[in-house]
Amino acid sequence: MVKRKNSDNSGAVAQGNYEAKVAEIEAIISRIESGELELEAVFEQFANAVEYLRQCDTFLQQRQQQIDLLIETLNEQDGDQIPRVSNDGIEPKK
């Protein structure tokens, strides 16, 4: 059975730590692909990679929300001076 680490900030990845998590995920993939790990170690490493990916995804979602909020705030302050573009890249009709 895979044990998950439970901590108050288990889903949090600091900005400087994001790159380190991505590098660790890549290292885990390399170790798994090498075929030199025992089966139990493969499962443990895979579980670690999935957890790191979840943390990175949470970090990116939080940053996207911050960007969206900043853009919304900027648009509200500047009125129509800034062209507004929807998520699909098509400028909304006025």
mmCIF file with all atom_site columns, C-alpha atoms in Angstrom:
data_model
loop_
_atom_site.group_PDB
_atom_site.id
_atom_site.type_symbol
_atom_site.label_atom_id
_atom_site.label_alt_id
_atom_site.label_comp_id
_atom_site.label_asym_id
_atom_site.label_entity_id
_atom_site.label_seq_id
_atom_site.pdbx_PDB_ins_code
_atom_site.Cartn_x
_atom_site.Cartn_y
_atom_site.Cartn_z
_atom_site.occupancy
_atom_site.B_iso_or_equiv
_atom_site.pdbx_formal_charge
_atom_site.auth_seq_id
_atom_site.auth_comp_id
_atom_site.auth_asym_id
_atom_site.auth_atom_id
_atom_site.pdbx_PDB_model_num
ATOM 1  C CA . MET A 1 1  ? 0.000   0.000  0.000   1.00 0.00 ? 1  MET A CA 1
ATOM 2  C CA . VAL A 1 2  ? 1.230   3.478  -0.854  1.00 0.00 ? 2  VAL A CA 1
ATOM 3  C CA . LYS A 1 3  ? 1.487   5.871  2.055   1.00 0.00 ? 3  LYS A CA 1
ATOM 4  C CA . ARG A 1 4  ? 0.780   9.520  1.402   1.00 0.00 ? 4  ARG A CA 1
ATOM 5  C CA . LYS A 1 5  ? 2.491   12.230 3.306   1.00 0.00 ? 5  LYS A CA 1
ATOM 6  C CA . ASN A 1 6  ? -0.114  14.383 5.015   1.00 0.00 ? 6  ASN A CA 1
ATOM 7  C CA . SER A 1 7  ? 0.943   17.866 5.936   1.00 0.00 ? 7  SER A CA 1
ATOM 8  C CA . ASP A 1 8  ? -0.778  21.209 6.000   1.00 0.00 ? 8  ASP A CA 1
ATOM 9  C CA . ASN A 1 9  ? 1.042   22.406 2.882   1.00 0.00 ? 9  ASN A CA 1
ATOM 10 C CA . SER A 1 10 ? 1.428   19.120 0.998   1.00 0.00 ? 10 SER A CA 1
ATOM 11 C CA . GLY A 1 11 ? -0.117  20.695 -2.109  1.00 0.00 ? 11 GLY A CA 1
ATOM 12 C CA . ALA A 1 12 ? 2.052   23.784 -1.978  1.00 0.00 ? 12 ALA A CA 1
ATOM 13 C CA . VAL A 1 13 ? 5.142   24.215 -4.102  1.00 0.00 ? 13 VAL A CA 1
ATOM 14 C CA . ALA A 1 14 ? 7.207   27.345 -3.623  1.00 0.00 ? 14 ALA A CA 1
ATOM 15 C CA . GLN A 1 15 ? 8.181   29.085 -6.842  1.00 0.00 ? 15 GLN A CA 1
ATOM 16 C CA . GLY A 1 16 ? 11.865  28.178 -6.486  1.00 0.00 ? 16 GLY A CA 1
ATOM 17 C CA . ASN A 1 17 ? 10.847  24.659 -5.610  1.00 0.00 ? 17 ASN A CA 1
ATOM 18 C CA . TYR A 1 18 ? 8.738   24.162 -8.758  1.00 0.00 ? 18 TYR A CA 1
ATOM 19 C CA . GLU A 1 19 ? 11.767  23.714 -10.964 1.00 0.00 ? 19 GLU A CA 1
ATOM 20 C CA . ALA A 1 20 ? 13.284  21.313 -8.427  1.00 0.00 ? 20 ALA A CA 1
ATOM 21 C CA . LYS A 1 21 ? 10.087  19.226 -8.428  1.00 0.00 ? 21 LYS A CA 1
ATOM 22 C CA . VAL A 1 22 ? 10.067  19.075 -12.231 1.00 0.00 ? 22 VAL A CA 1
ATOM 23 C CA . ALA A 1 23 ? 13.728  18.006 -12.217 1.00 0.00 ? 23 ALA A CA 1
ATOM 24 C CA . GLU A 1 24 ? 12.946  15.300 -9.647  1.00 0.00 ? 24 GLU A CA 1
ATOM 25 C CA . ILE A 1 25 ? 10.029  14.032 -11.762 1.00 0.00 ? 25 ILE A CA 1
ATOM 26 C CA . GLU A 1 26 ? 12.377  13.781 -14.735 1.00 0.00 ? 26 GLU A CA 1
ATOM 27 C CA . ALA A 1 27 ? 14.942  11.932 -12.597 1.00 0.00 ? 27 ALA A CA 1
ATOM 28 C CA . ILE A 1 28 ? 12.269  9.504  -11.393 1.00 0.00 ? 28 ILE A CA 1
ATOM 29 C CA . ILE A 1 29 ? 11.209  8.813  -14.974 1.00 0.00 ? 29 ILE A CA 1
ATOM 30 C CA . SER A 1 30 ? 14.832  8.120  -15.909 1.00 0.00 ? 30 SER A CA 1
ATOM 31 C CA . ARG A 1 31 ? 15.265  5.725  -12.976 1.00 0.00 ? 31 ARG A CA 1
ATOM 32 C CA . ILE A 1 32 ? 12.071  3.870  -13.862 1.00 0.00 ? 32 ILE A CA 1
ATOM 33 C CA . GLU A 1 33 ? 12.949  3.685  -17.557 1.00 0.00 ? 33 GLU A CA 1
ATOM 34 C CA . SER A 1 34 ? 16.437  2.388  -16.770 1.00 0.00 ? 34 SER A CA 1
ATOM 35 C CA . GLY A 1 35 ? 14.910  -0.907 -15.635 1.00 0.00 ? 35 GLY A CA 1
ATOM 36 C CA . GLU A 1 36 ? 17.368  -1.169 -12.751 1.00 0.00 ? 36 GLU A CA 1
ATOM 37 C CA . LEU A 1 37 ? 14.810  -0.680 -9.964  1.00 0.00 ? 37 LEU A CA 1
ATOM 38 C CA . GLU A 1 38 ? 13.052  -3.462 -8.150  1.00 0.00 ? 38 GLU A CA 1
ATOM 39 C CA . LEU A 1 39 ? 9.309   -3.594 -8.765  1.00 0.00 ? 39 LEU A CA 1
ATOM 40 C CA . GLU A 1 40 ? 8.468   -2.243 -5.302  1.00 0.00 ? 40 GLU A CA 1
ATOM 41 C CA . ALA A 1 41 ? 10.834  0.696  -5.845  1.00 0.00 ? 41 ALA A CA 1
ATOM 42 C CA . VAL A 1 42 ? 9.200   1.396  -9.221  1.00 0.00 ? 42 VAL A CA 1
ATOM 43 C CA . PHE A 1 43 ? 5.798   1.701  -7.548  1.00 0.00 ? 43 PHE A CA 1
ATOM 44 C CA . GLU A 1 44 ? 7.214   3.897  -4.788  1.00 0.00 ? 44 GLU A CA 1
ATOM 45 C CA . GLN A 1 45 ? 8.965   6.173  -7.277  1.00 0.00 ? 45 GLN A CA 1
ATOM 46 C CA . PHE A 1 46 ? 5.860   6.335  -9.454  1.00 0.00 ? 46 PHE A CA 1
ATOM 47 C CA . ALA A 1 47 ? 3.739   7.337  -6.451  1.00 0.00 ? 47 ALA A CA 1
ATOM 48 C CA . ASN A 1 48 ? 6.269   10.068 -5.606  1.00 0.00 ? 48 ASN A CA 1
ATOM 49 C CA . ALA A 1 49 ? 6.170   11.373 -9.190  1.00 0.00 ? 49 ALA A CA 1
ATOM 50 C CA . VAL A 1 50 ? 2.367   11.488 -9.159  1.00 0.00 ? 50 VAL A CA 1
ATOM 51 C CA . GLU A 1 51 ? 2.407   13.457 -5.900  1.00 0.00 ? 51 GLU A CA 1
ATOM 52 C CA . TYR A 1 52 ? 4.999   15.900 -7.290  1.00 0.00 ? 52 TYR A CA 1
ATOM 53 C CA . LEU A 1 53 ? 2.907   16.330 -10.445 1.00 0.00 ? 53 LEU A CA 1
ATOM 54 C CA . ARG A 1 54 ? -0.167  17.071 -8.332  1.00 0.00 ? 54 ARG A CA 1
ATOM 55 C CA . GLN A 1 55 ? 1.786   19.682 -6.365  1.00 0.00 ? 55 GLN A CA 1
ATOM 56 C CA . CYS A 1 56 ? 3.103   21.288 -9.551  1.00 0.00 ? 56 CYS A CA 1
ATOM 57 C CA . ASP A 1 57 ? -0.386  21.363 -11.049 1.00 0.00 ? 57 ASP A CA 1
ATOM 58 C CA . THR A 1 58 ? -1.744  23.064 -7.940  1.00 0.00 ? 58 THR A CA 1
ATOM 59 C CA . PHE A 1 59 ? 1.083   25.607 -8.069  1.00 0.00 ? 59 PHE A CA 1
ATOM 60 C CA . LEU A 1 60 ? 0.379   26.387 -11.737 1.00 0.00 ? 60 LEU A CA 1
ATOM 61 C CA . GLN A 1 61 ? -3.378  26.693 -11.151 1.00 0.00 ? 61 GLN A CA 1
ATOM 62 C CA . GLN A 1 62 ? -2.766  29.139 -8.303  1.00 0.00 ? 62 GLN A CA 1
ATOM 63 C CA . ARG A 1 63 ? -0.448  31.233 -10.462 1.00 0.00 ? 63 ARG A CA 1
ATOM 64 C CA . GLN A 1 64 ? -2.999  31.241 -13.295 1.00 0.00 ? 64 GLN A CA 1
ATOM 65 C CA . GLN A 1 65 ? -5.645  32.534 -10.880 1.00 0.00 ? 65 GLN A CA 1
ATOM 66 C CA . GLN A 1 66 ? -3.271  35.278 -9.758  1.00 0.00 ? 66 GLN A CA 1
ATOM 67 C CA . ILE A 1 67 ? -2.575  36.277 -13.368 1.00 0.00 ? 67 ILE A CA 1
ATOM 68 C CA . ASP A 1 68 ? -6.284  36.310 -14.204 1.00 0.00 ? 68 ASP A CA 1
ATOM 69 C CA . LEU A 1 69 ? -6.983  38.509 -11.190 1.00 0.00 ? 69 LEU A CA 1
ATOM 70 C CA . LEU A 1 70 ? -4.189  40.923 -12.087 1.00 0.00 ? 70 LEU A CA 1
ATOM 71 C CA . ILE A 1 71 ? -5.419  41.194 -15.676 1.00 0.00 ? 71 ILE A CA 1
ATOM 72 C CA . GLU A 1 72 ? -8.986  41.757 -14.489 1.00 0.00 ? 72 GLU A CA 1
ATOM 73 C CA . THR A 1 73 ? -7.811  44.450 -12.076 1.00 0.00 ? 73 THR A CA 1
ATOM 74 C CA . LEU A 1 74 ? -5.749  46.109 -14.790 1.00 0.00 ? 74 LEU A CA 1
ATOM 75 C CA . ASN A 1 75 ? -8.674  46.067 -17.212 1.00 0.00 ? 75 ASN A CA 1
ATOM 76 C CA . GLU A 1 76 ? -10.978 47.605 -14.607 1.00 0.00 ? 76 GLU A CA 1
ATOM 77 C CA . GLN A 1 77 ? -8.476  50.387 -13.862 1.00 0.00 ? 77 GLN A CA 1
ATOM 78 C CA . ASP A 1 78 ? -7.693  51.213 -17.482 1.00 0.00 ? 78 ASP A CA 1
ATOM 79 C CA . GLY A 1 79 ? -11.178 50.818 -18.929 1.00 0.00 ? 79 GLY A CA 1
ATOM 80 C CA . ASP A 1 80 ? -11.135 50.161 -22.655 1.00 0.00 ? 80 ASP A CA 1
ATOM 81 C CA . GLN A 1 81 ? -7.528  51.241 -23.202 1.00 0.00 ? 81 GLN A CA 1
ATOM 82 C CA . ILE A 1 82 ? -6.365  47.624 -23.121 1.00 0.00 ? 82 ILE A CA 1
ATOM 83 C CA . PRO A 1 83 ? -7.787  45.212 -25.694 1.00 0.00 ? 83 PRO A CA 1
ATOM 84 C CA . ARG A 1 84 ? -9.559  42.364 -23.974 1.00 0.00 ? 84 ARG A CA 1
ATOM 85 C CA . VAL A 1 85 ? -8.958  38.867 -25.228 1.00 0.00 ? 85 VAL A CA 1
ATOM 86 C CA . SER A 1 86 ? -10.889 35.819 -24.139 1.00 0.00 ? 86 SER A CA 1
ATOM 87 C CA . ASN A 1 87 ? -9.215  32.529 -23.187 1.00 0.00 ? 87 ASN A CA 1
ATOM 88 C CA . ASP A 1 88 ? -9.657  31.223 -26.737 1.00 0.00 ? 88 ASP A CA 1
ATOM 89 C CA . GLY A 1 89 ? -7.657  34.144 -28.129 1.00 0.00 ? 89 GLY A CA 1
ATOM 90 C CA . ILE A 1 90 ? -10.617 35.768 -29.908 1.00 0.00 ? 90 ILE A CA 1
ATOM 91 C CA . GLU A 1 91 ? -11.406 39.345 -28.983 1.00 0.00 ? 91 GLU A CA 1
ATOM 92 C CA . PRO A 1 92 ? -14.944 39.529 -27.584 1.00 0.00 ? 92 PRO A CA 1
ATOM 93 C CA . LYS A 1 93 ? -17.487 41.547 -29.546 1.00 0.00 ? 93 LYS A CA 1
ATOM 94 C CA . LYS A 1 94 ? -18.582 44.855 -28.014 1.00 0.00 ? 94 LYS A CA 1
#
